[in-house]
Amino acid sequence: QLQLQESGPGLVKPPETLSLTCTVSGGSVSDTDYYWGWIRQPPGKGLEWIGHLHYSGRTYYNPSLESRVIMSVGTSNNQFSLRLSPVTATDTAVYYCVRYSGGWDYWGQGSLVTVSS
Amino acid sequence: QTVVTQEPSLTVSPGGTVTLTCTSSTGAVTSGYYPNWVQQKPGQAPMSLIYSTSYKHSWTPARFSGSLLGGKAALTLSGVQPEDEADYYCLLYYGGAQVWVFGGGTKLTVL
């Protein structure tokens, strides 16, 4: 059974960098059949697609965030990561890592990141 | 900017049938938008129910079905159960820009 687990600081000061890592178990980030992505949800609001990437290095970002986002995949620990910089209070959200296999099938439990000085 | 629109809220009686829809500001939704439907219950992570318009995951209850109706993506719940009370989000793929866009979500109340 595939499992995804987000990890990273729960508090980030503006205008610093938000960094999150997603650890994949029960599967491999190097499996070329899949894409890996990030989705976020501000408190009390809807879902927002941030972007996704393929093991080959191809990345696809939400145009509204593209100038601030970097996603990468690391095979040594079977992880992929998200960096968002610089952050503001509007980046406060629960961040989910997800897998795409024809659909966004597997989701992590989410990591709340609060942006505050 | 592309906007995906869903009904903000719907109410259905237990055992009833309800259809949630998803429209695109760019025009008719087709299979090429690979409509996905995601369910989120309070305090929980979202869970995928439907992908590529009508395909179900192994964990998707049989009472959920996806389709295209009148230029919209649709999610139909037949024989609604109290545990189906949740927020439902549609997600569309815009291949030209290679981006995914979520709808604002529908809050489904079972009453």
CSV table of C-alpha atoms in Angstrom, one decimal:
chain,number,residue,atom,x,y,z
A,1,GLN,CA,0.0,0.0,0.0
A,2,LEU,CA,1.5,3.3,-1.1
A,3,GLN,CA,1.9,5.9,1.6
A,4,LEU,CA,2.9,9.5,1.4
A,5,GLN,CA,4.1,11.6,4.4
A,6,GLU,CA,4.8,15.3,4.4
A,7,SER,CA,7.5,16.7,6.7
A,8,GLY,CA,8.9,20.2,7.4
A,9,PRO,CA,8.7,23.2,9.6
A,10,GLY,CA,5.3,24.1,10.8
A,11,LEU,CA,6.2,27.8,11.1
A,12,VAL,CA,7.9,30.0,8.6
A,13,LYS,CA,8.7,33.7,8.8
A,14,PRO,CA,8.0,36.0,5.9
A,15,PRO,CA,9.8,36.5,3.6
A,16,GLU,CA,11.7,33.3,4.2
A,17,THR,CA,11.5,29.9,2.4
A,18,LEU,CA,8.9,27.2,2.9
A,19,SER,CA,10.5,23.8,2.5
A,20,LEU,CA,8.6,20.5,2.6
A,21,THR,CA,9.6,17.0,1.9
A,22,CYS,CA,7.3,14.1,1.0
A,23,THR,CA,8.6,10.6,1.8
A,24,VAL,CA,7.1,7.8,-0.3
A,25,SER,CA,6.8,4.3,1.1
A,26,GLY,CA,5.3,1.2,-0.6
A,27,GLY,CA,6.4,2.6,-4.0
A,28,SER,CA,9.3,4.4,-5.7
A,29,VAL,CA,9.6,8.0,-6.9
A,30,SER,CA,11.8,6.8,-9.7
A,31,ASP,CA,8.9,4.8,-11.2
A,32,THR,CA,8.4,6.5,-14.5
A,33,ASP,CA,4.7,5.6,-14.7
A,34,TYR,CA,3.8,8.3,-12.1
A,35,TYR,CA,3.9,12.0,-11.4
A,36,TRP,CA,4.3,13.5,-7.9
A,37,GLY,CA,2.7,16.7,-6.8
A,38,TRP,CA,1.8,19.2,-4.2
A,39,ILE,CA,-1.7,20.6,-3.4
A,40,ARG,CA,-2.5,23.1,-0.6
A,41,GLN,CA,-5.5,24.2,1.3
A,42,PRO,CA,-5.7,27.5,3.3
A,43,PRO,CA,-7.6,27.2,6.5
A,44,GLY,CA,-11.4,27.1,5.8
A,45,LYS,CA,-10.8,27.3,2.0
A,46,GLY,CA,-10.7,25.2,-1.0
A,47,LEU,CA,-7.9,23.2,-2.7
A,48,GLU,CA,-5.2,24.7,-4.9
A,49,TRP,CA,-2.9,22.7,-7.2
A,50,ILE,CA,0.7,23.9,-6.7
A,51,GLY,CA,2.4,21.8,-9.3
A,52,HIS,CA,3.8,18.4,-10.1
A,53,LEU,CA,6.9,16.7,-11.4
A,54,HIS,CA,8.2,13.6,-13.0
A,55,TYR,CA,11.3,11.6,-12.1
A,56,SER,CA,12.8,12.6,-15.4
A,57,GLY,CA,12.9,16.2,-14.0
A,58,ARG,CA,10.0,17.6,-15.9
A,59,THR,CA,8.1,20.1,-13.7
A,60,TYR,CA,4.7,21.8,-14.1
A,61,TYR,CA,3.7,24.7,-11.9
A,62,ASN,CA,0.6,26.7,-11.2
A,63,PRO,CA,1.2,30.0,-13.1
A,64,SER,CA,0.2,32.0,-10.1
A,65,LEU,CA,3.0,30.5,-8.1
A,66,GLU,CA,5.5,29.6,-10.7
A,67,SER,CA,7.9,32.5,-9.9
A,68,ARG,CA,8.3,31.3,-6.3
A,69,VAL,CA,8.2,27.5,-6.6
A,70,ILE,CA,10.8,24.8,-7.1
A,71,MET,CA,10.0,21.1,-7.0
A,72,SER,CA,12.5,18.4,-7.1
A,73,VAL,CA,12.8,14.6,-6.7
A,74,GLY,CA,15.5,12.8,-4.7
A,75,THR,CA,15.8,9.1,-5.1
A,76,SER,CA,18.3,8.4,-2.3
A,77,ASN,CA,15.6,8.6,0.3
A,78,ASN,CA,12.6,8.0,-2.0
A,79,GLN,CA,11.5,11.6,-1.5
A,80,PHE,CA,10.4,14.7,-3.4
A,81,SER,CA,10.3,18.2,-2.2
A,82,LEU,CA,8.7,21.6,-2.4
A,83,ARG,CA,10.3,25.0,-2.0
A,84,LEU,CA,8.3,28.2,-2.0
A,85,SER,CA,10.0,31.6,-1.6
A,86,PRO,CA,9.5,34.2,-0.6
A,87,VAL,CA,6.4,33.4,1.6
A,88,THR,CA,3.7,35.7,2.9
A,89,ALA,CA,0.8,35.1,5.2
A,90,THR,CA,-1.4,34.1,2.3
A,91,ASP,CA,0.8,30.9,2.0
A,92,THR,CA,-0.5,29.7,5.3
A,93,ALA,CA,-2.1,26.4,4.4
A,94,VAL,CA,-2.2,22.6,4.8
A,95,TYR,CA,0.2,21.2,2.2
A,96,TYR,CA,-0.5,17.8,0.7
A,97,CYS,CA,1.8,15.7,-1.4
A,98,VAL,CA,0.1,13.5,-3.9
A,99,ARG,CA,0.7,10.9,-6.6
A,100,TYR,CA,-0.7,11.0,-10.1
A,101,SER,CA,-1.5,7.8,-11.9
A,102,GLY,CA,-4.2,8.6,-14.4
A,103,GLY,CA,-5.8,10.5,-11.4
A,104,TRP,CA,-4.6,12.0,-8.2
A,105,ASP,CA,-5.0,8.8,-6.4
A,106,TYR,CA,-2.8,8.8,-3.3
A,107,TRP,CA,-2.6,11.7,-0.8
A,108,GLY,CA,-0.5,12.4,2.2
A,109,GLN,CA,-2.2,13.4,5.5
A,110,GLY,CA,-1.1,17.0,5.1
A,111,SER,CA,1.3,19.3,6.8
A,112,LEU,CA,0.1,22.6,8.3
A,113,VAL,CA,2.5,25.4,7.5
A,114,THR,CA,1.8,28.8,9.2
A,115,VAL,CA,3.6,31.9,7.8
A,116,SER,CA,3.9,34.5,10.6
A,117,SER,CA,6.6,36.7,12.0
B,1,GLN,CA,-7.6,33.3,-15.7
B,2,THR,CA,-9.4,29.9,-15.9
B,3,VAL,CA,-12.2,29.4,-13.5
B,4,VAL,CA,-13.8,26.1,-12.6
B,5,THR,CA,-17.2,26.4,-11.0
B,6,GLN,CA,-19.2,24.1,-8.8
B,7,GLU,CA,-22.4,24.4,-6.8
B,8,PRO,CA,-21.5,25.9,-3.4
B,9,SER,CA,-23.8,23.7,-1.6
B,10,LEU,CA,-26.4,21.0,-2.1
B,11,THR,CA,-28.7,19.1,0.2
B,12,VAL,CA,-30.0,15.5,-0.3
B,13,SER,CA,-32.1,13.1,1.8
B,14,PRO,CA,-30.7,9.8,2.9
B,15,GLY,CA,-31.3,7.2,0.1
B,16,GLY,CA,-31.8,9.9,-2.5
B,17,THR,CA,-29.8,10.8,-5.6
B,18,VAL,CA,-27.9,13.9,-6.2
B,19,THR,CA,-25.7,15.2,-9.1
B,20,LEU,CA,-22.9,17.6,-8.6
B,21,THR,CA,-21.6,19.5,-11.6
B,22,CYS,CA,-18.3,21.1,-12.7
B,23,THR,CA,-18.1,23.8,-15.4
B,24,SER,CA,-15.1,25.5,-17.1
B,25,SER,CA,-14.9,29.2,-17.9
B,26,THR,CA,-13.3,28.1,-21.2
B,27,GLY,CA,-16.3,26.2,-22.5
B,28,ALA,CA,-17.6,22.7,-22.5
B,29,VAL,CA,-15.9,20.2,-20.4
B,30,THR,CA,-14.8,17.1,-22.4
B,31,SER,CA,-13.0,13.9,-21.6
B,32,GLY,CA,-9.8,15.7,-22.6
B,33,TYR,CA,-10.0,17.7,-19.3
B,34,TYR,CA,-9.6,14.4,-17.4
B,35,PRO,CA,-12.2,15.3,-14.7
B,36,ASN,CA,-11.3,14.2,-11.3
B,37,TRP,CA,-13.5,14.2,-8.2
B,38,VAL,CA,-12.2,14.4,-4.7
B,39,GLN,CA,-14.1,14.0,-1.4
B,40,GLN,CA,-13.0,15.7,1.8
B,41,LYS,CA,-14.6,15.0,5.2
B,42,PRO,CA,-14.1,17.5,8.0
B,43,GLY,CA,-10.6,17.2,9.5
B,44,GLN,CA,-9.5,14.7,7.0
B,45,ALA,CA,-7.2,14.7,4.0
B,46,PRO,CA,-9.0,14.6,0.6
B,47,MET,CA,-9.6,11.3,-1.0
B,48,SER,CA,-9.9,10.6,-4.7
B,49,LEU,CA,-13.1,9.1,-5.9
B,50,ILE,CA,-13.2,9.5,-9.7
B,51,TYR,CA,-10.6,10.1,-12.4
B,52,SER,CA,-10.6,10.6,-16.1
B,53,THR,CA,-14.3,11.4,-16.1
B,54,SER,CA,-15.8,8.1,-14.9
B,55,TYR,CA,-13.1,5.7,-13.7
B,56,LYS,CA,-13.3,4.5,-10.1
B,57,HIS,CA,-10.6,3.5,-7.7
B,58,SER,CA,-10.7,0.2,-5.9
B,59,TRP,CA,-11.9,2.1,-2.8
B,60,THR,CA,-14.6,4.1,-4.5
B,61,PRO,CA,-18.1,3.0,-3.4
B,62,ALA,CA,-20.3,1.8,-6.2
B,63,ARG,CA,-22.9,4.5,-5.5
B,64,PHE,CA,-20.5,7.2,-6.9
B,65,SER,CA,-20.4,7.6,-10.6
B,66,GLY,CA,-18.8,10.2,-12.9
B,67,SER,CA,-19.9,11.4,-16.3
B,68,LEU,CA,-20.2,14.3,-18.7
B,69,LEU,CA,-23.6,16.0,-18.8
B,70,GLY,CA,-24.5,18.9,-21.1
B,71,GLY,CA,-20.9,20.2,-21.3
B,72,LYS,CA,-20.2,19.7,-17.7
B,73,ALA,CA,-18.4,17.1,-15.6
B,74,ALA,CA,-20.8,15.5,-13.2
B,75,LEU,CA,-20.6,13.4,-10.1
B,76,THR,CA,-23.7,11.4,-9.2
B,77,LEU,CA,-24.4,9.8,-5.8
B,78,SER,CA,-27.2,7.2,-5.9
B,79,GLY,CA,-28.6,5.9,-2.6
B,80,VAL,CA,-26.9,8.6,-0.5
B,81,GLN,CA,-25.6,7.5,2.9
B,82,PRO,CA,-25.2,9.8,5.9
B,83,GLU,CA,-21.4,9.3,5.7
B,84,ASP,CA,-21.4,10.9,2.2
B,85,GLU,CA,-21.8,14.3,3.9
B,86,ALA,CA,-18.6,16.1,2.9
B,87,ASP,CA,-17.0,18.6,0.6
B,88,TYR,CA,-16.5,17.5,-3.0
B,89,TYR,CA,-14.0,19.1,-5.4
B,90,CYS,CA,-13.7,18.7,-9.1
B,91,LEU,CA,-10.3,19.0,-10.8
B,92,LEU,CA,-9.8,19.7,-14.5
B,93,TYR,CA,-6.7,19.5,-16.6
B,94,TYR,CA,-5.9,22.2,-19.2
B,95,GLY,CA,-3.5,20.5,-21.5
B,96,GLY,CA,-2.5,23.6,-23.5
B,97,ALA,CA,-1.0,25.2,-20.4
B,98,GLN,CA,-0.3,21.9,-18.7
B,99,VAL,CA,-2.0,22.9,-15.5
B,100,TRP,CA,-4.7,21.5,-13.2
B,101,VAL,CA,-7.4,23.7,-11.8
B,102,PHE,CA,-9.7,22.9,-8.8
B,103,GLY,CA,-13.3,24.0,-8.5
B,104,GLY,CA,-14.3,25.8,-5.4
B,105,GLY,CA,-16.0,22.8,-4.0
B,106,THR,CA,-19.5,21.7,-3.2
B,107,LYS,CA,-20.6,21.2,0.4
B,108,LEU,CA,-23.0,18.3,0.4
B,109,THR,CA,-25.4,18.0,3.3
B,110,VAL,CA,-27.3,14.8,3.9
B,111,LEU,CA,-30.5,15.7,5.8
